[in-house]
Short mmCIF file of C-alpha atoms in Angstrom, two decimals:
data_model
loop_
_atom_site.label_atom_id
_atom_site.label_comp_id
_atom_site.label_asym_id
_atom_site.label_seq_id
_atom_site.Cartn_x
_atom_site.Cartn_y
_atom_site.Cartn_z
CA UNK A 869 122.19 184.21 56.90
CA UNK A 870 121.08 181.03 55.09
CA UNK A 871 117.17 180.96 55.44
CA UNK A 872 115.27 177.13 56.01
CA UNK A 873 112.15 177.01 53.82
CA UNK A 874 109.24 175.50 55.65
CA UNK A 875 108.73 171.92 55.37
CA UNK A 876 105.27 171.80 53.03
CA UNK A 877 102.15 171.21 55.00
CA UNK A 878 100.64 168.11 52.76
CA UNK A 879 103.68 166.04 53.39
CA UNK A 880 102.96 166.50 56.77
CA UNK A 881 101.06 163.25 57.23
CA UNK A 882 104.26 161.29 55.91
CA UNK A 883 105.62 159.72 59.05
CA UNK A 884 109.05 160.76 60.28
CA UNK A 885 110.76 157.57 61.55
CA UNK A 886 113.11 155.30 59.58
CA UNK A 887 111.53 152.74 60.87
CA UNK A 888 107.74 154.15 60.46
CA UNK A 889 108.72 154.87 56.28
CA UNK A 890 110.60 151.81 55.72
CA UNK A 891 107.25 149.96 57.25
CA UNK A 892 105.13 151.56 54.85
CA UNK A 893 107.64 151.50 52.13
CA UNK A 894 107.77 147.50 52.21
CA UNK A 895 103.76 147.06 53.12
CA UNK A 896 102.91 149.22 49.98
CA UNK A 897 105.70 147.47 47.59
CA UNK A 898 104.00 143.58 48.55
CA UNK A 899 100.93 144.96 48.59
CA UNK A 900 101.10 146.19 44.99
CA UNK A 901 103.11 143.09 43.87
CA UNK A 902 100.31 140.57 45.32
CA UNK A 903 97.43 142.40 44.12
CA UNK A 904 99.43 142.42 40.49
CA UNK A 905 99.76 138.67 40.79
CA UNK A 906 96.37 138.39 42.11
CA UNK A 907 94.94 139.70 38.74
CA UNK A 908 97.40 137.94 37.04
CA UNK A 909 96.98 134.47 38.74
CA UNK A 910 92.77 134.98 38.34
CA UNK A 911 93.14 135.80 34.70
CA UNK A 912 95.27 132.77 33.91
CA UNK A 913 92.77 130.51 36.18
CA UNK A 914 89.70 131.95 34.19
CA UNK A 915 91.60 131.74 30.73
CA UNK A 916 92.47 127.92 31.33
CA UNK A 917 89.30 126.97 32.37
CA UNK A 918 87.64 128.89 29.47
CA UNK A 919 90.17 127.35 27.14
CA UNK A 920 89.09 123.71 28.43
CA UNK A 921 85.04 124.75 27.76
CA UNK A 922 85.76 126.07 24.55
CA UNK A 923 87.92 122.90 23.36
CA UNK A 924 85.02 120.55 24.79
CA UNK A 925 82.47 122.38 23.16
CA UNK A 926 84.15 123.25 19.73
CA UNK A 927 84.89 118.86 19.72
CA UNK A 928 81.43 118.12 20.02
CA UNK A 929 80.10 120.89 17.66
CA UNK A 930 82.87 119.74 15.05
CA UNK A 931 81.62 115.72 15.55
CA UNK A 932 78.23 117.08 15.44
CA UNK A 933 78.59 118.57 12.02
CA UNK A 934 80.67 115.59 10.82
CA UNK A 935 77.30 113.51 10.56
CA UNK A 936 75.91 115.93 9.70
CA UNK A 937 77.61 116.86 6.16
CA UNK A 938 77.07 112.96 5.45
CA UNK A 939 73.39 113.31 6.01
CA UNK A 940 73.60 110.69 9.31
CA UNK A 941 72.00 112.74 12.21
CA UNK A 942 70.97 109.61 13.57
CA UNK A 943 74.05 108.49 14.48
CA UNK A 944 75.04 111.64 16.47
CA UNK A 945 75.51 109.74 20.22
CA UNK A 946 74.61 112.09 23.47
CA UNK A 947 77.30 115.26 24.59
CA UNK A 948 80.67 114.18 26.07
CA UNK A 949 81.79 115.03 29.38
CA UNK A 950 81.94 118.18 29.74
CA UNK A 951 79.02 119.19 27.23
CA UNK A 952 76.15 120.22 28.32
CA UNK A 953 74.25 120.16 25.06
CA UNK A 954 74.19 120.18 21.38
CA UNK A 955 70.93 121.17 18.67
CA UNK A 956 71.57 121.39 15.36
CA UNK A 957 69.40 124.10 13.21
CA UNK A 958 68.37 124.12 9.30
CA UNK A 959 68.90 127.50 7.66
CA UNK A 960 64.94 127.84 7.90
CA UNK A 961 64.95 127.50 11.69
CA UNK A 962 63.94 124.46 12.50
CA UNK A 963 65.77 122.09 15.08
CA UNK A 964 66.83 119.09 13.36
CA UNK A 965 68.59 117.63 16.27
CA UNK A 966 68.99 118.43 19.88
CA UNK A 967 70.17 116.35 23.32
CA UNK A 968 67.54 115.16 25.76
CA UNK A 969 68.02 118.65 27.67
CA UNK A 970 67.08 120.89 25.01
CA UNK A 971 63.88 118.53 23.48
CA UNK A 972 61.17 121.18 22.55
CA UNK A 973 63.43 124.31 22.90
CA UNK A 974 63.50 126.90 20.57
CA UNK A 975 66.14 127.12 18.22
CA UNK A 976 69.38 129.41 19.35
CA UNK A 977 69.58 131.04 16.20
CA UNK A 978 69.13 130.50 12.03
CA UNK A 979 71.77 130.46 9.66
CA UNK A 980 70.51 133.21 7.72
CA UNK A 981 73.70 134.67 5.56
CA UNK A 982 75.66 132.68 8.04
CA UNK A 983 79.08 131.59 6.21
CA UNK A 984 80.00 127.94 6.64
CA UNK A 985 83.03 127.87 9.52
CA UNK A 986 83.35 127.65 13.72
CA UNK A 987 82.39 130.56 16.03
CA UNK A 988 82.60 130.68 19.74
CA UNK A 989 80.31 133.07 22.16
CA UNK A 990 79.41 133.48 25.77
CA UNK A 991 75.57 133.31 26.06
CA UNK A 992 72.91 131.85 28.96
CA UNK A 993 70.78 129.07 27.40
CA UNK A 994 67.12 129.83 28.91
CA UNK A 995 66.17 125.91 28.97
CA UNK A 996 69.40 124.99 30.67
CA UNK A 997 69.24 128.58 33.32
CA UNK A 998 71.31 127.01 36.61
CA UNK A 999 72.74 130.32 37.34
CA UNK A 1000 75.96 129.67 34.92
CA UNK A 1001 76.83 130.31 31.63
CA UNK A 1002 77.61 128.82 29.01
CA UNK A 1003 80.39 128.80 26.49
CA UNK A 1004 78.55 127.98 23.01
CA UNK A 1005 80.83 127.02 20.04
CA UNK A 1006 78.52 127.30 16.74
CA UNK A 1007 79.77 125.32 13.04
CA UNK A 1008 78.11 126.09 10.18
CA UNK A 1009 78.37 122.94 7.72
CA UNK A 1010 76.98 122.52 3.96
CA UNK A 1011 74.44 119.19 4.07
CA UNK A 1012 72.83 117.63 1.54
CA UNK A 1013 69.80 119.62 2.47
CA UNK A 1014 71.85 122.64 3.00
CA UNK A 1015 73.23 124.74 5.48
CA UNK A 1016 72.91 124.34 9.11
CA UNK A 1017 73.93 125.42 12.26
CA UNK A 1018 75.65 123.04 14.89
CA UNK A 1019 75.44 124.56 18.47
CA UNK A 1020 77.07 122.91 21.33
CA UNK A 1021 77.60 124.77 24.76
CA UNK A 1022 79.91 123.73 27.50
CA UNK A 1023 78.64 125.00 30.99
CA UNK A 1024 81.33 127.62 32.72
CA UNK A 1025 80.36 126.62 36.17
CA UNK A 1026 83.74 125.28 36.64
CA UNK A 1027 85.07 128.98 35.56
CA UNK A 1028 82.75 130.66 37.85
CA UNK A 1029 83.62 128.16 40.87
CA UNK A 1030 87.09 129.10 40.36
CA UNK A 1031 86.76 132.77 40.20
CA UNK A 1032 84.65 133.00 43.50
CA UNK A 1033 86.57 130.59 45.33
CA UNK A 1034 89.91 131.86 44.36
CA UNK A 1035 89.00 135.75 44.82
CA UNK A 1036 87.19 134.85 47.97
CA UNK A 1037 90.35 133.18 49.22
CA UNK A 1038 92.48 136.15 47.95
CA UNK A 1039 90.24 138.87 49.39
CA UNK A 1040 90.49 137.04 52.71
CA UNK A 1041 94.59 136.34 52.62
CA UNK A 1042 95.71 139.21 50.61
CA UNK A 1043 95.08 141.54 54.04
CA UNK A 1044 96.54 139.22 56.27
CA UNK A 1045 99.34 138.91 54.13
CA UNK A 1046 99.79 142.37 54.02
CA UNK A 1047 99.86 142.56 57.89
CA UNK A 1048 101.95 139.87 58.24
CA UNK A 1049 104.89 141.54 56.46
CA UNK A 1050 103.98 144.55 57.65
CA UNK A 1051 104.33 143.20 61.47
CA UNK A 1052 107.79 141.45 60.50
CA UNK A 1053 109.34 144.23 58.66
CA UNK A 1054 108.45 146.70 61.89
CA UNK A 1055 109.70 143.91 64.16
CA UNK A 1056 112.66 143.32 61.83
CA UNK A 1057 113.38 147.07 61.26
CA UNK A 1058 113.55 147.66 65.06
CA UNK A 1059 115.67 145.08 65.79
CA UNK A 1060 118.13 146.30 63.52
CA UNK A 1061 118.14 150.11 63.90
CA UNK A 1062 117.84 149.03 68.11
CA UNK A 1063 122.11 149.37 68.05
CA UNK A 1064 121.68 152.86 65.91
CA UNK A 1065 119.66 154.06 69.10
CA UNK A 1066 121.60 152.93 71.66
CA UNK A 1067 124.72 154.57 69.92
CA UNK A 1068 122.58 157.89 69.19
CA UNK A 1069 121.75 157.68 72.86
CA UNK A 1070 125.48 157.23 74.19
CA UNK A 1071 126.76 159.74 71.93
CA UNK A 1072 124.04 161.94 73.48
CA UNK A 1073 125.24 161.83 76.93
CA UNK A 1074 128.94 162.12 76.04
CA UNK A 1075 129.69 165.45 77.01
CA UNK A 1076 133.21 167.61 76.88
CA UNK A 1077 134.48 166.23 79.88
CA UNK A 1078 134.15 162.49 79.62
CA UNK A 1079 135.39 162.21 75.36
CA UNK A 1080 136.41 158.80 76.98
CA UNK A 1081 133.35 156.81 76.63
CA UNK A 1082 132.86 154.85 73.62
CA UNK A 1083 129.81 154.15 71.91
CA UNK A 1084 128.92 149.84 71.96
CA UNK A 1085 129.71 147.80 68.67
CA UNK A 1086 127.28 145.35 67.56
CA UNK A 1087 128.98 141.66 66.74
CA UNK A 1088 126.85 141.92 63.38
CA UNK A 1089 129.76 142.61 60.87
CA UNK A 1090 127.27 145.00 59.02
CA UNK A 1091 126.56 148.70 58.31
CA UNK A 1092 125.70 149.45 62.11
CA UNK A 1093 128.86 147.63 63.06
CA UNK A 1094 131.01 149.65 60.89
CA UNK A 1095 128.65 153.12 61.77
CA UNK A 1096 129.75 152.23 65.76
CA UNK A 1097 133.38 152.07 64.46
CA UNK A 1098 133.81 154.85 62.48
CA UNK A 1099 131.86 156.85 65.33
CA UNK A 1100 134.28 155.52 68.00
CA UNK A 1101 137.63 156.82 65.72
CA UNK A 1102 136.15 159.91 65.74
CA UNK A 1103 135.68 159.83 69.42
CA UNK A 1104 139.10 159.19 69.39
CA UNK A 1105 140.27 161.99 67.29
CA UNK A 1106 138.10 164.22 69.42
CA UNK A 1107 139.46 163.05 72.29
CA UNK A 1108 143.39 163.16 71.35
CA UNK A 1109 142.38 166.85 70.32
CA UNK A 1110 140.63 167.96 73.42
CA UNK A 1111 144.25 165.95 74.80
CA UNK A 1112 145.95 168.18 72.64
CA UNK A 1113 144.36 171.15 73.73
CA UNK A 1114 144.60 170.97 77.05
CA UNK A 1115 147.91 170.73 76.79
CA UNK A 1116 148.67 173.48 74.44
CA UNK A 1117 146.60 175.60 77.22
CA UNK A 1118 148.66 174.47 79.70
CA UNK A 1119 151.71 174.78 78.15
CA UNK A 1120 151.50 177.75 76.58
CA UNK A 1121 149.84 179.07 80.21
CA UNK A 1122 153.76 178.02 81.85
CA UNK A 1123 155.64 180.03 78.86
CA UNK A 1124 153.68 182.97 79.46
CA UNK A 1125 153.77 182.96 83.25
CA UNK A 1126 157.72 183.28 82.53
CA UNK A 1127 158.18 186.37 80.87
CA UNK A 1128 155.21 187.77 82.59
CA UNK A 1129 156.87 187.23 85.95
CA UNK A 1130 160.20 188.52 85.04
CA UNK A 1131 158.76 191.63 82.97
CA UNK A 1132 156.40 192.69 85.97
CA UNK A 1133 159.21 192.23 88.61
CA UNK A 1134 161.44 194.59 86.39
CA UNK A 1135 158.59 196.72 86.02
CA UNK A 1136 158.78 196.85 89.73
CA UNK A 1137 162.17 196.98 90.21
CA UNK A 1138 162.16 200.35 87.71
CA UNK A 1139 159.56 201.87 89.51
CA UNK A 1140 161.45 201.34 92.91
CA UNK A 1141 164.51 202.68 91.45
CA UNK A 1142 165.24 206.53 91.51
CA UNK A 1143 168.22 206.45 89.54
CA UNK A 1144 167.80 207.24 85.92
CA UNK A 1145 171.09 205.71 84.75
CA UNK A 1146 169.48 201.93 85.85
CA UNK A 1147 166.33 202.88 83.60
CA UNK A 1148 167.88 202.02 80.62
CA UNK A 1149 168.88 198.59 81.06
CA UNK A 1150 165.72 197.92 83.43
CA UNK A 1151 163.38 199.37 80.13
CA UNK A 1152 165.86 197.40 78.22
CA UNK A 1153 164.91 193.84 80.04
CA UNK A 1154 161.66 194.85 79.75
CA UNK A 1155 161.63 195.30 75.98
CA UNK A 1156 163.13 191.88 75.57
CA UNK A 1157 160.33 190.24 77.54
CA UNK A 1158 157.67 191.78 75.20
CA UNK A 1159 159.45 190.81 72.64
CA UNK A 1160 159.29 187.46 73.53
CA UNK A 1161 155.65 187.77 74.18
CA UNK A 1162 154.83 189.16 71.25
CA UNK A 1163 156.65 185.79 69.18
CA UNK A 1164 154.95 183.43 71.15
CA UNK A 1165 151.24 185.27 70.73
CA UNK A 1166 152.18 185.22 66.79
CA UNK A 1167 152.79 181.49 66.96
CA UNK A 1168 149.90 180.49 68.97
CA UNK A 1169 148.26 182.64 66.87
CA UNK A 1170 149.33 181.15 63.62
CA UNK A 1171 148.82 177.78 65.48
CA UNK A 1172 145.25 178.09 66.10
CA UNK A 1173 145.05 179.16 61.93
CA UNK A 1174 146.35 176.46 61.22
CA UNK A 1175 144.70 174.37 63.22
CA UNK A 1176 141.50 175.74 61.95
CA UNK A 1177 141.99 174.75 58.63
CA UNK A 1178 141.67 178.39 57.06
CA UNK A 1179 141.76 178.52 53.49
CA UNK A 1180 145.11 180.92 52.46
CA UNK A 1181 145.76 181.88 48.39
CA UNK A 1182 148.19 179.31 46.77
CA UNK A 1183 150.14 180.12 43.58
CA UNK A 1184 152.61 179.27 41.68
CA UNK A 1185 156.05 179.83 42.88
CA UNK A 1186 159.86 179.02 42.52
CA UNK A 1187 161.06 177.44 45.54
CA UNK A 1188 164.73 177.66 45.14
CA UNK A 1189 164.11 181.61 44.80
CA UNK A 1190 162.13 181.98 48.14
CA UNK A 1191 164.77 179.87 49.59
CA UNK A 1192 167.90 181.80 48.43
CA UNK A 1193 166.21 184.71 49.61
CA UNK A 1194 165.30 183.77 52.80
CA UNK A 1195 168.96 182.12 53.22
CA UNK A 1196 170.70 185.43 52.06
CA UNK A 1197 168.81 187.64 54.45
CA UNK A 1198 170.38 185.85 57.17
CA UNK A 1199 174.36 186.70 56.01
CA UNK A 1200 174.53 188.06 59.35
CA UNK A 1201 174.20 185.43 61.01
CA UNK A 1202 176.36 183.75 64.36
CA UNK A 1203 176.47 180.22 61.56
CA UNK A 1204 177.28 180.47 58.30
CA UNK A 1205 174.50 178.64 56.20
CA UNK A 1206 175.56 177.60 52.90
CA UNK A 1207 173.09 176.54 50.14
CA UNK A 1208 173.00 173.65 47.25
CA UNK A 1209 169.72 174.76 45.56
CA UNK A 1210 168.10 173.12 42.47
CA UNK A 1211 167.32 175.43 39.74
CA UNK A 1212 163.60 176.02 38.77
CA UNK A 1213 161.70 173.94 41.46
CA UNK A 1214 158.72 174.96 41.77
CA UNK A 1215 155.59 174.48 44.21
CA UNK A 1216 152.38 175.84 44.90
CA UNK A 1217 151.82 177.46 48.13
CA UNK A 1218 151.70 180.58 50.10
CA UNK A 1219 154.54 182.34 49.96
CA UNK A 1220 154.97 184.12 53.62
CA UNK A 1221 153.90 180.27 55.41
CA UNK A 1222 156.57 178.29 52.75
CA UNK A 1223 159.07 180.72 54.12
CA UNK A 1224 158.17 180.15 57.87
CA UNK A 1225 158.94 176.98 57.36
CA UNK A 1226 162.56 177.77 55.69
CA UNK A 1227 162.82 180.22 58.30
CA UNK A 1228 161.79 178.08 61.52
CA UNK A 1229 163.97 175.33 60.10
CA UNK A 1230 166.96 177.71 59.74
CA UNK A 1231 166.29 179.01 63.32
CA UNK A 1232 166.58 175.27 64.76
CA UNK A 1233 170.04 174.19 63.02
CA UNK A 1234 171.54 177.51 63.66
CA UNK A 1235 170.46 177.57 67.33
CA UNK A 1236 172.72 174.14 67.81
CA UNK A 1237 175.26 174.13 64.96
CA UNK A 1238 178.77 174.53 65.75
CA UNK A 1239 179.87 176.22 63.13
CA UNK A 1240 178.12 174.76 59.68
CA UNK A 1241 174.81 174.76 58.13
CA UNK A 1242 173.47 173.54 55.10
CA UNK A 1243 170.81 173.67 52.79
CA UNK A 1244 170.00 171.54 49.64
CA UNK A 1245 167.08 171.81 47.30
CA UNK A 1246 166.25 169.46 45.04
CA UNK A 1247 163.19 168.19 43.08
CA UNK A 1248 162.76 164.17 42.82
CA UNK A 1249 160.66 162.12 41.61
CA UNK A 1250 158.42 159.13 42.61
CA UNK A 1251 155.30 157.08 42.25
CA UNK A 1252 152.83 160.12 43.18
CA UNK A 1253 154.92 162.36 41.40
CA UNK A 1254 157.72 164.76 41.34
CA UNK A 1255 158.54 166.31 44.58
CA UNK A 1256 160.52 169.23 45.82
CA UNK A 1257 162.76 167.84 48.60
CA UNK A 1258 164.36 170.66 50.81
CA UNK A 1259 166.88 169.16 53.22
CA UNK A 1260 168.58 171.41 56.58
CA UNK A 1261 171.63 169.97 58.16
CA UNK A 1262 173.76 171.00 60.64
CA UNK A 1263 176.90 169.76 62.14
CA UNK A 1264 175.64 170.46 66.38
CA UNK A 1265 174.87 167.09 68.50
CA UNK A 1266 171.65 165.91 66.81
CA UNK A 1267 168.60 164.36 67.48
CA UNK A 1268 168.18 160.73 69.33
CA UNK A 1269 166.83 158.48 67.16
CA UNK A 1270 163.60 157.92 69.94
CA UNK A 1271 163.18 161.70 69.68
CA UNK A 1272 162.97 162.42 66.33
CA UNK A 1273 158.97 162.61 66.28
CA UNK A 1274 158.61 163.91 69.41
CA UNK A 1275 161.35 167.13 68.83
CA UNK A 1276 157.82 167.94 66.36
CA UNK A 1277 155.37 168.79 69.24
CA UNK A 1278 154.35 171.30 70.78
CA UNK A 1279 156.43 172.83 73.30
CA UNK A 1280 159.01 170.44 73.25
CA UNK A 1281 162.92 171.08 74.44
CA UNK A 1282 164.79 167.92 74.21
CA UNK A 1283 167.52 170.16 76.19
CA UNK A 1284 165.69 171.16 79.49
CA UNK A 1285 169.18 172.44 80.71
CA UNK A 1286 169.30 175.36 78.14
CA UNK A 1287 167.38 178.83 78.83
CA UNK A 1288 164.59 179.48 77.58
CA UNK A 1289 165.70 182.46 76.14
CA UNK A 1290 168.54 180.29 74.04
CA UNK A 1291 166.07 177.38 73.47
CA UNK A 1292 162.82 179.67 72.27
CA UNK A 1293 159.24 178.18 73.26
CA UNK A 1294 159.28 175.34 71.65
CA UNK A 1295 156.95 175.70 68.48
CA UNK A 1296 159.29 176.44 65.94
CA UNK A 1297 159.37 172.59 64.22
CA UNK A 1298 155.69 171.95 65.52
CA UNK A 1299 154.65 175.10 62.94
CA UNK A 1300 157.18 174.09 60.45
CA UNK A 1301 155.41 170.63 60.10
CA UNK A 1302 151.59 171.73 60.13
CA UNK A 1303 152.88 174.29 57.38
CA UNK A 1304 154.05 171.82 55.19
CA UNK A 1305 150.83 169.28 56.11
CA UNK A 1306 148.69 172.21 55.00
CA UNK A 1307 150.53 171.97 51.57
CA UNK A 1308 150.22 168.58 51.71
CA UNK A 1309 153.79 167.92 52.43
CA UNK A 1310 155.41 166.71 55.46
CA UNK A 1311 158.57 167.67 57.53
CA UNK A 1312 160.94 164.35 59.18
CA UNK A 1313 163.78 164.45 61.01
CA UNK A 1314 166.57 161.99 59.54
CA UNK A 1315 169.49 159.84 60.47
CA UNK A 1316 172.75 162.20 59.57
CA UNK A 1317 176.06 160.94 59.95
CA UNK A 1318 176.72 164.15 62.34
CA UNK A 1319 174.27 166.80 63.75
CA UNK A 1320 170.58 166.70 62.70
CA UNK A 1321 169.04 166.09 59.20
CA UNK A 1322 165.36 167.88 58.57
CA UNK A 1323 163.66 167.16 55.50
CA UNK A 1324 160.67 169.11 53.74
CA UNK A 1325 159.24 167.45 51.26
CA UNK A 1326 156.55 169.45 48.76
CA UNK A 1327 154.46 168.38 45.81
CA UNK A 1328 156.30 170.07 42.77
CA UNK A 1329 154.20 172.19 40.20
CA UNK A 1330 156.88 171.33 37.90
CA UNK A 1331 159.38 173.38 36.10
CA UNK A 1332 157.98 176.62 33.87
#
């Protein structure tokens, strides 16, 4: 017995809808995505705007130290837009030059074993605190007096504006976002799995006895469409089986009330009688009654294996061997049947059911022949392959050409005139064509130009 392993207990929280996980699934997927782009979209912001101090600031550092390498401070004019300040330094400290903002402030730093070139920095200027900072670009330039330091900052209260206003905004619209798509893609998801319920819910209340009903088919053209379709064939099949079924019951209830009748009224009839010479032919009747029971509970029998798809060992075999045996052990036959077999064709199959079929077949042209019967084997080829083609012929009335599918069902006599006795129960082609189905063959009934044509056909395993 096949054991289920407990469903772990931390997955337990993990809802258990379709329509719950594909919720969460989409909310956590934007969710991710727009807090990625967030970052992203902040960093870029920042990195602009940082980009635009620096270039302001390195411009009027660089102009700055153009006067002074010429040794013309004084005609340095006050910061561009976008500069907040600008002081130059000597190498011994002292401020040479400042803007009006920074008059009387310290110097930022000395030049010390500074190395002429440009360097930027973040930093807060103390005379200029306003809560911001400042991006500083610094150019050390060789004077006529010497080294000295250029500084010239470029506030970063545009950068900071940005950041808070655009994570403020994001903080606030990120969530509702969020909801948003999660509220559509639960609205959205319901809509769409609302035909897979009502079809779960249909198919739910079909029971045995109404395989009728039909489950309703979205006009959507989609997956759900096609699910409704393909569950409505197989409502079909189930139906034309439980149709099938019932009839098989039935009928094979009326070929068993038959000989039951007759062998309980000769039971009867024997057990009334008190002469011993009538026993014989009474137990006789009898005898041929079981008889026929016992064929007909063998074919429904090997009906309901087939039906139930039971695996049977398949091999290897020579066809035209199994079929001159099985025509040879009937030499004693009321027909003559005379064979035009192949060599070497070969099939795989099992052996006793390939027979049945030979057999069955055989039983059916001899029961209406009037005096001929033959058999050709022969293996032909085609666009799936070589087949094994087994034709039976006889030279009796033949089959109607409106009957020749229906002489394959169950319990069908296209004769009702004849006895049952003569005419058999009916099953003999129906088992010789699920046979061959089962080894993927088939079994047709074809126009002859006297008496009936049946023709097996078999996938060949070749020649050895």
């Amino acid at each position: 017995m096949r054991r289920t392993l407990p469903r772990p207990a931390g997955r337990r929280w993990w809802p258990t809808t379709v329509r719950a996980r594909a919720t969460i699934g989409a909310t956590a997927v934007v969710a991710a995505a727009l807090a990625l782009a967030s970052f992203v979209l902040v960093g870029l912001l920042e990195r602009n705007l940082l980009r635009n101090a620096e270039d302001d600031a390195r411009r009027q550092a660089e102009s700055v130290a153009g006067f002074a390498a010429v040794g013309n401070l004084g005609r340095v004019r006050p910061p561009a837009p976008g500069v907040d300040f600008f002081q130059v330094v000597s190498a011994d400290g002292r401020v040479l030059l400042s803007s009006a903002n920074m008059r009387g402030a310290p110097a930022l730093a000395t030049a010390g074993a500074v190395r002429p070139g440009t360097r930027l920095r973040t930093r807060n200027v103390s005379p200029l605190a306003d809560g911001h900072r400042q991006r500083v670009a610094q150019v050390v330039v060789d004077t006529p007096d010497g080294l000295v330091m250029v500084y010239a900052g470029a506030s970063l209260r545009d950068v900071d504006a940005a950041d808070d206003t655009t994570t403020a905004a994001l903080a606030f619209g990120l969530p509702l976002l969020v909801a948003t798509v999660a509220l559509v893609t639960w609205r959205v998801t319901g809509r769409a799995l609302r035909p897979v319920e009502e079809i779960r819910a249909e198919v739910a209340a079909i029971s045995d006895r109404d395989l009728h009903r039909r489950v309703p088919v979205p006009d959507t053209r989609d997956e759900v469409a096609r699910l409704a379709e393909t569950m409505n064939a197989t409502l079909d099949r189930l139906e034309a089986s439980g149709v099938r079924q019932r009839r098989v019951i039935a009928d094979a209830s009326h070929e068993l009330r038959s000989p039951i009748t007759v062998l309980r009224t000769q039971l009867e009839v024997a057990l009334a009688v008190r002469d011993p010479e009538l026993w014989p032919e009474l137990i006789g009747g009898a005898l041929q009654d079981v008889e026929r029971l016992q064929r007909l509970a063998a074919d429904l029998l090997l009906l309901a294996r087939i039906d139930a798809a039971q695996p049977v060992p398949a091999v290897p075999l020579d066809l035209t061997v199994l079929v001159r045996d099985t025509v040879a052990a009937r030499a004693g036959d009321r027909v003559r049947v005379r064979a035009d077999l192949a060599p070497g064709v070969r099939v795989t199959g099992h052996e006793l059911w390939l027979a049945r079929i030979v057999t069955n077949l055989l039983d059916n042209a001899q029961r209406f022949a009037d005096g001929r019967v033959d058999v050709v084997l022969r293996a032909a080829g085609g666009p799936r392959g070589r087949t094994a083609v087994l034709a039976v012929v006889d030279d009796g009335p033949g089959i109607p050409a409106g009957e020749r599918e229906r002489v394959f069902e169950r319990f069908t006599r296209l004769d009702d005139a004849r006895s049952r006795d003569e005419g058999g129960a009916g099953l003999g082609l129906a088992i010789a064509r699920d046979l061959a189905a089962h080894h993927g063959g088939s079994v047709t009934a074809e126009p002859a130009v006297r008496g009936a044509r049946l023709v097996v056909r078999l996938p060949s395993a070749g020649t050895p």
